């Protein structure tokens, strides 16, 4: 009986820790986090107006969150899109264009964001968490890189997979050519 009570207390503490981590810096307009169990967390991309496009603010938050989750004993992470149209259609091009319009400082900010994006994808590739991604709808650009390193990728009948930047002459970054 005491073991069971102790186990429940530990689960409650872990749940509270996860909720504190999530609530502290959550960019709620882009992500929804749910604690699925004491060892699993679900992350839903909810930027549906832009087909769940990646925004640098989201990447910074996820980077910090993933480090905390590993440190707090989580073992599984589930990524999914909020609707059936898109898992993640890539980067938020409008955001980057608005930065370019701000001149030299905006261009420097964009370059820093892109450098961070590459570092973030490297962090994802080295995660000890078992990553599961459910691909529904469009999975392109950053959506590919967010999930390609995961152990499990579940494609549905509506999955549209691609790295369209290659058609523009941009190289298939983050080792997309390997897959």
Short mmCIF file of N, CA and C in Angstrom, two decimals, residues 1-10:
data_model
loop_
_atom_site.label_atom_id
_atom_site.label_comp_id
_atom_site.label_asym_id
_atom_site.label_seq_id
_atom_site.Cartn_x
_atom_site.Cartn_y
_atom_site.Cartn_z
N UNK A 1 0.82 -1.19 0.00
CA UNK A 1 0.00 0.00 0.00
C UNK A 1 0.87 1.25 0.00
N UNK A 2 1.93 1.26 0.84
CA UNK A 2 2.81 2.42 0.92
C UNK A 2 3.55 2.64 -0.39
N UNK A 3 3.94 1.56 -1.06
CA UNK A 3 4.60 1.68 -2.36
C UNK A 3 3.66 2.33 -3.37
N UNK A 4 2.42 1.91 -3.36
CA UNK A 4 1.44 2.45 -4.31
C UNK A 4 1.21 3.94 -4.05
N UNK A 5 1.07 4.31 -2.79
CA UNK A 5 0.88 5.72 -2.44
C UNK A 5 2.10 6.53 -2.85
N UNK A 6 3.29 5.97 -2.58
CA UNK A 6 4.53 6.65 -2.95
C UNK A 6 4.60 6.83 -4.48
N UNK A 7 4.23 5.78 -5.22
CA UNK A 7 4.22 5.85 -6.68
C UNK A 7 3.27 6.91 -7.20
N UNK A 8 2.11 7.01 -6.59
CA UNK A 8 1.13 8.03 -6.99
C UNK A 8 1.66 9.42 -6.69
N UNK A 9 2.30 9.59 -5.54
CA UNK A 9 2.88 10.89 -5.19
C UNK A 9 3.96 11.28 -6.20
N UNK A 10 4.81 10.33 -6.59
CA UNK A 10 5.84 10.61 -7.59
C UNK A 10 5.23 11.03 -8.92
#
